[in-house]
Amino acid sequence: MNRLRAVPRAHLAAGLCLVALLLYPVVNPWQPYPQAVMLLGFLLAIQASSWNIIAGYAGYISLGHSMFLGLGSYTAGILALRWGVNPLWVAPIGGVTAVVAAVLIGSVVLRTRGHAFVIITIAMLLAAQILAINSKSLTQGSDGITLDLPFWDRDFQNIPFYYLFLVLLVLTVLFSAWLRSTKFGTGLVAIREDEGKAASIGVNTTRFKIVAYGASAFFIGTAGGVYAYYLTFINPVGSFAILGSVTIVLAALAGGRGTLYGPVLGAFIVNLVSEAATVYGGGSQSRVLLFGFALVLVVLFLPRGILPTVEAWWRRRHPVDVEYTDQAGALARAPVTTRERAPAPAATGPEGAAEGEILLDVRGVSKRFGGLTAVDDARLTVRRGTITALIGPNGSGKTTLFNLISGGMAADSGEIWFGGRRIDAMRPWERAHLGLGRTYQVTRLFKEMTVQENVVAPLPDSRPRTMFAGGVHGHEAARARELLDIVGLGRLAGERAGALSYGQQKLVELAQVLMLEPKLILLDEPAGGVNPSLLGRLTEVIRELNDDGVTFLIVEHNIPLVLDLCDPVVVFSHGTPIAEGPPGRIREDPLVLDAYLGDDWRPAAGDGGPRTQGAATREAVQ
Amino acid sequence: MLSLNGVFAGYGGGSVLQGVDLECGKQSITCIVGPNGAGKSTVLRVISGLLRPSKGEVSMDGEPIGHHAPDEILRKGITQVPQSHALFPAMSVHENVLMGGYLIRKDRKLLRERLDRVKDRVPIVAARAQEHAGNLSGGQRRMVEIARCLMLDPKVILLDEPSLGLDPRSLAGVADLIHELHQAGTTVLLVEQNVRLGLGLATHGVVMEGGKVRLTGTAAEIRDHPEISSLYLGGGAGPRVASGP
Amino acid sequence: MTHLVQAITLGLLIGGVYALMASGLTLIFGVMRIINIAQGAFLVLVAMLTWWLWHETGIDPILASVVTTPLMFGFGWVVYRLMISRIRGSSASMSVLLTFGFALVIEGVLNVVAGNKFRSATPSYFEESFRVGEISLPKAQVFGFLAAMAVLGALYFVLTRTWTGRAIRAATQNPSGAALVGVGATGTAALAFAIGSATTGVGGSILSVLYPFFPASHYDWISRLLGIVVLGGMGSLPGALAGAAILGLAETLTATYGSLGWSTLVFYVVIMAVLLIRPQGLFGAKLREDAV
């Protein structure tokens, strides 16, 4: 009984529904009509649930998903005719065709971010229709393909189809649930929330999206084969109907995009309403109007869908108090522990090389925006085991240089070497896999994810084993909690990241980068906007990590912090370094004083420490 | 000149401001300081009309403006320079500054005069006129942002964290500009995380915490107030970090 | 040779019309990051309206755009105010779904009101052509092309040379920044949406003459227009021009040398080929990351 109680309520309810659905034909076997309505509901639920993988988890909306149903139908139908076999046996091949089509389309349009995908999915649906009409030798054109009637006794009616679709639905939901629980699933949500950031923490966004699109096609394609046999007739207009896509989108949206059971729930509702409209409303003409209105109303008034809305309402009724303030929790944190990096597949050079060896080497890198040269022939080396600071006036190209190093932008010229490999042509995630991590000036956490999911999301390598490791349980999740303890936020693991204070978010972002087991961490203004008590913890963590062998490159304007924490200090001005050395020397370098710190910075008599402000401010203070 | 009375405001459900009372005298530079999340920036957003107060009143020269739309508040002579991202990245610097005069677009002569004056005051406007604003550095953007709000010849300027992300040199430029504006008779209300810097610039200081005003006074009073250091600075005299041995 | 020149000329004429139709779409996207899937339905709606005007009164269909353009301007404004503005701030995908739903509503209403059958406006010059040497230029297409170019020129002028255009661009690039200088975000966005919709006034009128249409035609149209926008680079006006010309050429060339049935498919193949080489489209640009 206790174990049953540990199962979340949603799974329990889903299980009960499943039992009821399994029993239904047994209890009420001789009524084909309700069975037909139900099985069409299952079919829609299969499609909506699959659609949810690419559109719900990864956030890439497809408006042409019914294409996969048609592809499955045609594959099974054509093969059944050619080979003289029952369409059911070749239905999974329909699934494979759908996956192949999805992967092909995806490899073209999913390589970039943005909105081309949704548009291409509509176009591909219509293109598939044109193709089916025009490839007469294969598809018999507009005449369509007629299949044999089911081989079983007519007395059984729809019962075999009922169970076939139900089994497919259960498989689809289990598959979707499993995907979501892996790091792959976390990666997809990461892509939905902030794709650029996802790439920088080692998520191969292109591959993830294509795999997700493929995964969202398989069960629909398979169901398409079964559906063809159920209809015993397939034609281009019916198989590649845009209205089919509309129902899928509507179902998933109404139920709750991005949730596990939402699309299934939505499918049943949409199917019942649609059935009622056909019976009482009069034909498919009015269905267009109905679906149109329904889609508009759902987007306007129920954009999150039924399940998330109900859940939010439930949470408001039963609030759980959490302390978010910076002060609490500032007390305890665990000491730093580091984990060995799994050997990179193509790692060159001896691992654990000597301290002081050059780890990062930026050779003559330039970057222009329009007429402005942001980084001009920059040369910079970071030696293993150091905490190197990069300071310089604003607009001197420090953040741009970070973006060039981490791969967020491509350099116009020059080379970047990291750990003995040239990385300037690599994608951001490849660089992350080599052990290069970064944080952002303004934190970029995945705000809708929990803190723990945020920390689990990074991928230290590109192996499928890591990609499909558990994100909620297992060693990856355990490591994430460990890292959260290191920055002292273990308590907040289950909270929504967006609910944390700014300083706490900065710490979470650091923990997130640590998940990569990085050799070098680029910190972009770690102290900006962080209050003093959290700042103390941050520097403490940085020091401990450095003692454990992690190298840092830090951009920071808080000069006392830099002079205290970093050695060496590199000074940037107008896109190129003008001085480098230990903090003590940098402080007195006349070139630096002139370019960056201003006259005010010259050490006053009897006052060894520098001041943080510029000339005008100082005057004002006095 | 500008005053807030028992203002409550927030985003979504919660209230960030929990009854704020504030007074800015004519020709003063008032600086609001306080820890993260105290509601400093929210105060500015309420004044400029980007956020409507759920309770309380904002008034300018005795006239209530709390429920005016942002453009009406602009017409009253209150302009704001936000923390970041105020410019139009794909428009030129010239166009960005020109947009500052959107409300006086009908009066071409006035527009031209103001533009010339702003060019004199903020040299970067002329120097980088055709550059896309998105290609400017942080300090340059801040200067253009301030230049843009001068197009309306405002009575009150609201500055949100002018020091954020700026190096000392650009900061000095911004500080000089603020002083100049002050000399010319403009009232300035600024929010600053960096206490010493903010109070150094200001004539008056306001300390906020947890959505309420804790202390008000002249800048010097606030700077020397014993409570400040314990409340905000963690006992130190300046925004320090944990230092080594 | 004459065949080829003829096909290319026709392709470019049609391309000009496509460019006009796609310009509204790309403007709305560029300004608001909203993909207006209902743009195709707007076109069909205007075509239906034009057909009805022509049928009842005999007004020249292309001249009828003098009536339909302001009508669509107002329609777009109301649609934005009542519907689209409600989802401001949510993701672009929500706008896709919303406008998609709205397209279905228009289709459904047209189905109910006008019935599900093909229509086409056939003014007196419908069958006539100008002849330039060996090449014949159908009058309807020439008039359509000229009207399209006039509207595109006016659009360009409004966007770059007027305060309205500046306000629209400002509000699209940075809504809160625009509010700070007194540009009301909602009003400006509504204006942009209205202008984008107004382009369908001329576009739909031309459509009613050049192509037979019925309520569900909007799927074909929107997927073509979206194809143009993707091919040219999302939000780029020159891109839309180039994409439209390519679509026009692909269609007429395939129809001349291949078969009509494949002509649209060829265009999609071209899109995929271009995206393979240039994922951001022909004129698509990448902005400095931290500037946006």
PDB file of C-alpha atoms in Angstrom, chain B residues 18-174:
ATOM      1  CA  GLN B  18       4.942  47.356  -0.231  1.00  0.00           C
ATOM      2  CA  GLY B  19       3.904  50.921   0.384  1.00  0.00           C
ATOM      3  CA  VAL B  20       6.670  53.215  -0.839  1.00  0.00           C
ATOM      4  CA  ASP B  21       6.808  56.870   0.240  1.00  0.00           C
ATOM      5  CA  LEU B  22       9.323  58.988  -1.608  1.00  0.00           C
ATOM      6  CA  GLU B  23       9.965  62.652  -2.300  1.00  0.00           C
ATOM      7  CA  CYS B  24      12.289  64.216  -4.872  1.00  0.00           C
ATOM      8  CA  GLY B  25      12.994  67.906  -4.515  1.00  0.00           C
ATOM      9  CA  LYS B  26      13.403  70.207  -7.481  1.00  0.00           C
ATOM     10  CA  GLN B  27      16.912  70.179  -8.933  1.00  0.00           C
ATOM     11  CA  SER B  28      18.060  67.401  -6.664  1.00  0.00           C
ATOM     12  CA  ILE B  29      19.911  64.224  -7.491  1.00  0.00           C
ATOM     13  CA  THR B  30      18.279  61.528  -5.464  1.00  0.00           C
ATOM     14  CA  CYS B  31      19.809  58.093  -5.323  1.00  0.00           C
ATOM     15  CA  ILE B  32      17.940  54.966  -4.276  1.00  0.00           C
ATOM     16  CA  VAL B  33      20.187  52.261  -2.887  1.00  0.00           C
ATOM     17  CA  GLY B  34      19.421  48.878  -1.402  1.00  0.00           C
ATOM     18  CA  PRO B  35      20.069  45.169  -1.819  1.00  0.00           C
ATOM     19  CA  ASN B  36      18.956  43.046  -4.765  1.00  0.00           C
ATOM     20  CA  GLY B  37      15.235  42.632  -5.033  1.00  0.00           C
ATOM     21  CA  ALA B  38      14.470  45.605  -2.780  1.00  0.00           C
ATOM     22  CA  GLY B  39      12.280  47.062  -5.514  1.00  0.00           C
ATOM     23  CA  LYS B  40      14.535  49.920  -6.629  1.00  0.00           C
ATOM     24  CA  SER B  41      14.032  49.459 -10.352  1.00  0.00           C
ATOM     25  CA  THR B  42      10.355  48.836  -9.820  1.00  0.00           C
ATOM     26  CA  VAL B  43      10.000  52.315  -8.340  1.00  0.00           C
ATOM     27  CA  LEU B  44      11.353  53.779 -11.576  1.00  0.00           C
ATOM     28  CA  ARG B  45       9.086  51.632 -13.686  1.00  0.00           C
ATOM     29  CA  VAL B  46       6.089  52.822 -11.706  1.00  0.00           C
ATOM     30  CA  ILE B  47       7.043  56.469 -12.112  1.00  0.00           C
ATOM     31  CA  SER B  48       7.603  56.170 -15.847  1.00  0.00           C
ATOM     32  CA  GLY B  49       4.272  54.419 -16.278  1.00  0.00           C
ATOM     33  CA  LEU B  50       5.638  51.104 -17.516  1.00  0.00           C
ATOM     34  CA  LEU B  51       4.090  49.499 -14.460  1.00  0.00           C
ATOM     35  CA  ARG B  52       0.838  50.609 -12.878  1.00  0.00           C
ATOM     36  CA  PRO B  53       0.649  50.835  -9.108  1.00  0.00           C
ATOM     37  CA  SER B  54      -2.016  48.607  -7.585  1.00  0.00           C
ATOM     38  CA  LYS B  55      -2.377  51.019  -4.655  1.00  0.00           C
ATOM     39  CA  GLY B  56      -1.085  54.464  -3.700  1.00  0.00           C
ATOM     40  CA  GLU B  57      -0.399  57.585  -5.721  1.00  0.00           C
ATOM     41  CA  VAL B  58       2.427  59.058  -7.760  1.00  0.00           C
ATOM     42  CA  SER B  59       2.353  62.779  -8.319  1.00  0.00           C
ATOM     43  CA  MET B  60       4.395  65.309 -10.239  1.00  0.00           C
ATOM     44  CA  ASP B  61       4.184  68.954  -9.151  1.00  0.00           C
ATOM     45  CA  GLY B  62       1.151  67.995  -7.099  1.00  0.00           C
ATOM     46  CA  GLU B  63      -0.663  66.453 -10.021  1.00  0.00           C
ATOM     47  CA  PRO B  64      -1.428  62.702  -9.800  1.00  0.00           C
ATOM     48  CA  ILE B  65       0.179  60.715 -12.638  1.00  0.00           C
ATOM     49  CA  GLY B  66       0.031  57.178 -11.256  1.00  0.00           C
ATOM     50  CA  HIS B  67      -2.439  55.913 -13.814  1.00  0.00           C
ATOM     51  CA  HIS B  68      -1.171  57.727 -16.871  1.00  0.00           C
ATOM     52  CA  ALA B  69       0.133  55.864 -19.901  1.00  0.00           C
ATOM     53  CA  PRO B  70       3.909  56.035 -20.508  1.00  0.00           C
ATOM     54  CA  ASP B  71       3.577  58.611 -23.304  1.00  0.00           C
ATOM     55  CA  GLU B  72       1.491  60.961 -21.163  1.00  0.00           C
ATOM     56  CA  ILE B  73       4.085  60.770 -18.431  1.00  0.00           C
ATOM     57  CA  LEU B  74       6.754  61.576 -21.015  1.00  0.00           C
ATOM     58  CA  ARG B  75       4.783  64.660 -21.958  1.00  0.00           C
ATOM     59  CA  LYS B  76       4.928  65.747 -18.328  1.00  0.00           C
ATOM     60  CA  GLY B  77       8.703  65.824 -18.732  1.00  0.00           C
ATOM     61  CA  ILE B  78       9.732  62.584 -17.060  1.00  0.00           C
ATOM     62  CA  THR B  79      12.053  60.314 -19.033  1.00  0.00           C
ATOM     63  CA  GLN B  80      13.699  57.063 -18.088  1.00  0.00           C
ATOM     64  CA  VAL B  81      16.955  55.358 -19.001  1.00  0.00           C
ATOM     65  CA  PRO B  82      16.492  51.693 -18.083  1.00  0.00           C
ATOM     66  CA  GLN B  83      19.111  49.219 -16.937  1.00  0.00           C
ATOM     67  CA  SER B  84      19.781  47.853 -20.401  1.00  0.00           C
ATOM     68  CA  HIS B  85      18.334  47.193 -23.840  1.00  0.00           C
ATOM     69  CA  ALA B  86      16.673  50.545 -24.337  1.00  0.00           C
ATOM     70  CA  LEU B  87      17.877  51.156 -27.889  1.00  0.00           C
ATOM     71  CA  PHE B  88      16.600  49.892 -31.215  1.00  0.00           C
ATOM     72  CA  PRO B  89      19.441  47.608 -32.298  1.00  0.00           C
ATOM     73  CA  ALA B  90      18.778  47.582 -36.036  1.00  0.00           C
ATOM     74  CA  MET B  91      18.324  51.351 -36.330  1.00  0.00           C
ATOM     75  CA  SER B  92      21.172  53.817 -36.676  1.00  0.00           C
ATOM     76  CA  VAL B  93      22.379  55.931 -33.779  1.00  0.00           C
ATOM     77  CA  HIS B  94      20.949  58.970 -35.526  1.00  0.00           C
ATOM     78  CA  GLU B  95      17.542  57.362 -35.884  1.00  0.00           C
ATOM     79  CA  ASN B  96      17.650  56.170 -32.293  1.00  0.00           C
ATOM     80  CA  VAL B  97      18.233  59.678 -31.009  1.00  0.00           C
ATOM     81  CA  LEU B  98      15.657  61.035 -33.421  1.00  0.00           C
ATOM     82  CA  MET B  99      13.120  58.621 -31.967  1.00  0.00           C
ATOM     83  CA  GLY B 100      13.658  60.337 -28.631  1.00  0.00           C
ATOM     84  CA  GLY B 101      11.827  63.262 -30.184  1.00  0.00           C
ATOM     85  CA  TYR B 102       8.882  61.146 -31.254  1.00  0.00           C
ATOM     86  CA  LEU B 103       6.482  63.190 -29.178  1.00  0.00           C
ATOM     87  CA  ILE B 104       7.615  66.483 -30.728  1.00  0.00           C
ATOM     88  CA  ARG B 105       7.764  65.060 -34.269  1.00  0.00           C
ATOM     89  CA  LYS B 106       5.178  67.548 -35.504  1.00  0.00           C
ATOM     90  CA  ASP B 107       7.427  70.531 -34.719  1.00  0.00           C
ATOM     91  CA  ARG B 108      10.269  70.112 -37.192  1.00  0.00           C
ATOM     92  CA  LYS B 109      12.122  73.235 -36.167  1.00  0.00           C
ATOM     93  CA  LEU B 110      12.176  72.327 -32.503  1.00  0.00           C
ATOM     94  CA  LEU B 111      13.229  68.811 -33.411  1.00  0.00           C
ATOM     95  CA  ARG B 112      16.205  70.094 -35.389  1.00  0.00           C
ATOM     96  CA  GLU B 113      17.244  72.455 -32.597  1.00  0.00           C
ATOM     97  CA  ARG B 114      17.104  69.766 -29.989  1.00  0.00           C
ATOM     98  CA  LEU B 115      19.013  67.350 -32.195  1.00  0.00           C
ATOM     99  CA  ASP B 116      21.795  69.865 -32.685  1.00  0.00           C
ATOM    100  CA  ARG B 117      21.982  70.528 -28.967  1.00  0.00           C
ATOM    101  CA  VAL B 118      22.113  66.853 -28.117  1.00  0.00           C
ATOM    102  CA  LYS B 119      24.902  66.364 -30.667  1.00  0.00           C
ATOM    103  CA  ASP B 120      26.889  69.075 -28.937  1.00  0.00           C
ATOM    104  CA  ARG B 121      26.382  67.632 -25.536  1.00  0.00           C
ATOM    105  CA  VAL B 122      26.941  63.957 -26.378  1.00  0.00           C
ATOM    106  CA  PRO B 123      29.623  63.761 -29.066  1.00  0.00           C
ATOM    107  CA  ILE B 124      29.082  60.079 -29.861  1.00  0.00           C
ATOM    108  CA  VAL B 125      25.744  60.913 -31.455  1.00  0.00           C
ATOM    109  CA  ALA B 126      27.463  62.738 -34.280  1.00  0.00           C
ATOM    110  CA  ALA B 127      30.562  60.554 -34.343  1.00  0.00           C
ATOM    111  CA  ARG B 128      28.713  57.299 -34.824  1.00  0.00           C
ATOM    112  CA  ALA B 129      25.565  58.636 -36.455  1.00  0.00           C
ATOM    113  CA  GLN B 130      25.190  55.899 -39.066  1.00  0.00           C
ATOM    114  CA  GLU B 131      26.318  52.963 -36.910  1.00  0.00           C
ATOM    115  CA  HIS B 132      23.622  50.446 -35.977  1.00  0.00           C
ATOM    116  CA  ALA B 133      22.930  50.809 -32.289  1.00  0.00           C
ATOM    117  CA  GLY B 134      23.180  47.044 -31.866  1.00  0.00           C
ATOM    118  CA  ASN B 135      26.842  47.255 -32.787  1.00  0.00           C
ATOM    119  CA  LEU B 136      27.771  49.712 -30.048  1.00  0.00           C
ATOM    120  CA  SER B 137      29.513  48.759 -26.851  1.00  0.00           C
ATOM    121  CA  GLY B 138      27.804  48.956 -23.483  1.00  0.00           C
ATOM    122  CA  GLY B 139      29.209  52.365 -22.551  1.00  0.00           C
ATOM    123  CA  GLN B 140      28.443  53.838 -25.949  1.00  0.00           C
ATOM    124  CA  ARG B 141      24.905  52.521 -25.762  1.00  0.00           C
ATOM    125  CA  ARG B 142      24.409  54.098 -22.355  1.00  0.00           C
ATOM    126  CA  MET B 143      25.522  57.472 -23.727  1.00  0.00           C
ATOM    127  CA  VAL B 144      23.151  57.180 -26.683  1.00  0.00           C
ATOM    128  CA  GLU B 145      20.338  56.194 -24.326  1.00  0.00           C
ATOM    129  CA  ILE B 146      20.872  59.297 -22.256  1.00  0.00           C
ATOM    130  CA  ALA B 147      21.248  61.414 -25.387  1.00  0.00           C
ATOM    131  CA  ARG B 148      17.956  60.074 -26.638  1.00  0.00           C
ATOM    132  CA  CYS B 149      16.053  61.039 -23.528  1.00  0.00           C
ATOM    133  CA  LEU B 150      17.487  64.587 -23.758  1.00  0.00           C
ATOM    134  CA  MET B 151      15.533  65.115 -26.979  1.00  0.00           C
ATOM    135  CA  LEU B 152      12.478  65.934 -24.901  1.00  0.00           C
ATOM    136  CA  ASP B 153      14.370  68.402 -22.678  1.00  0.00           C
ATOM    137  CA  PRO B 154      13.036  66.595 -19.603  1.00  0.00           C
ATOM    138  CA  LYS B 155      12.408  68.042 -16.156  1.00  0.00           C
ATOM    139  CA  VAL B 156      13.071  64.697 -14.486  1.00  0.00           C
ATOM    140  CA  ILE B 157      15.435  61.954 -15.607  1.00  0.00           C
ATOM    141  CA  LEU B 158      15.166  58.481 -14.133  1.00  0.00           C
ATOM    142  CA  LEU B 159      18.390  56.478 -14.366  1.00  0.00           C
ATOM    143  CA  ASP B 160      18.414  52.780 -13.619  1.00  0.00           C
ATOM    144  CA  GLU B 161      21.849  51.521 -12.556  1.00  0.00           C
ATOM    145  CA  PRO B 162      23.932  53.807 -14.718  1.00  0.00           C
ATOM    146  CA  SER B 163      27.067  51.992 -13.598  1.00  0.00           C
ATOM    147  CA  LEU B 164      25.921  48.508 -14.611  1.00  0.00           C
ATOM    148  CA  GLY B 165      28.552  46.911 -16.789  1.00  0.00           C
ATOM    149  CA  LEU B 166      30.448  50.148 -17.323  1.00  0.00           C
ATOM    150  CA  ASP B 167      34.166  50.512 -16.846  1.00  0.00           C
ATOM    151  CA  PRO B 168      35.401  53.417 -14.704  1.00  0.00           C
ATOM    152  CA  ARG B 169      36.239  55.549 -17.705  1.00  0.00           C
ATOM    153  CA  SER B 170      32.803  55.389 -19.386  1.00  0.00           C
ATOM    154  CA  LEU B 171      31.323  55.733 -15.942  1.00  0.00           C
ATOM    155  CA  ALA B 172      33.170  58.979 -15.403  1.00  0.00           C
ATOM    156  CA  GLY B 173      31.717  60.256 -18.656  1.00  0.00           C
ATOM    157  CA  VAL B 174      28.217  59.321 -17.583  1.00  0.00           C
TER     158      VAL B 174
END
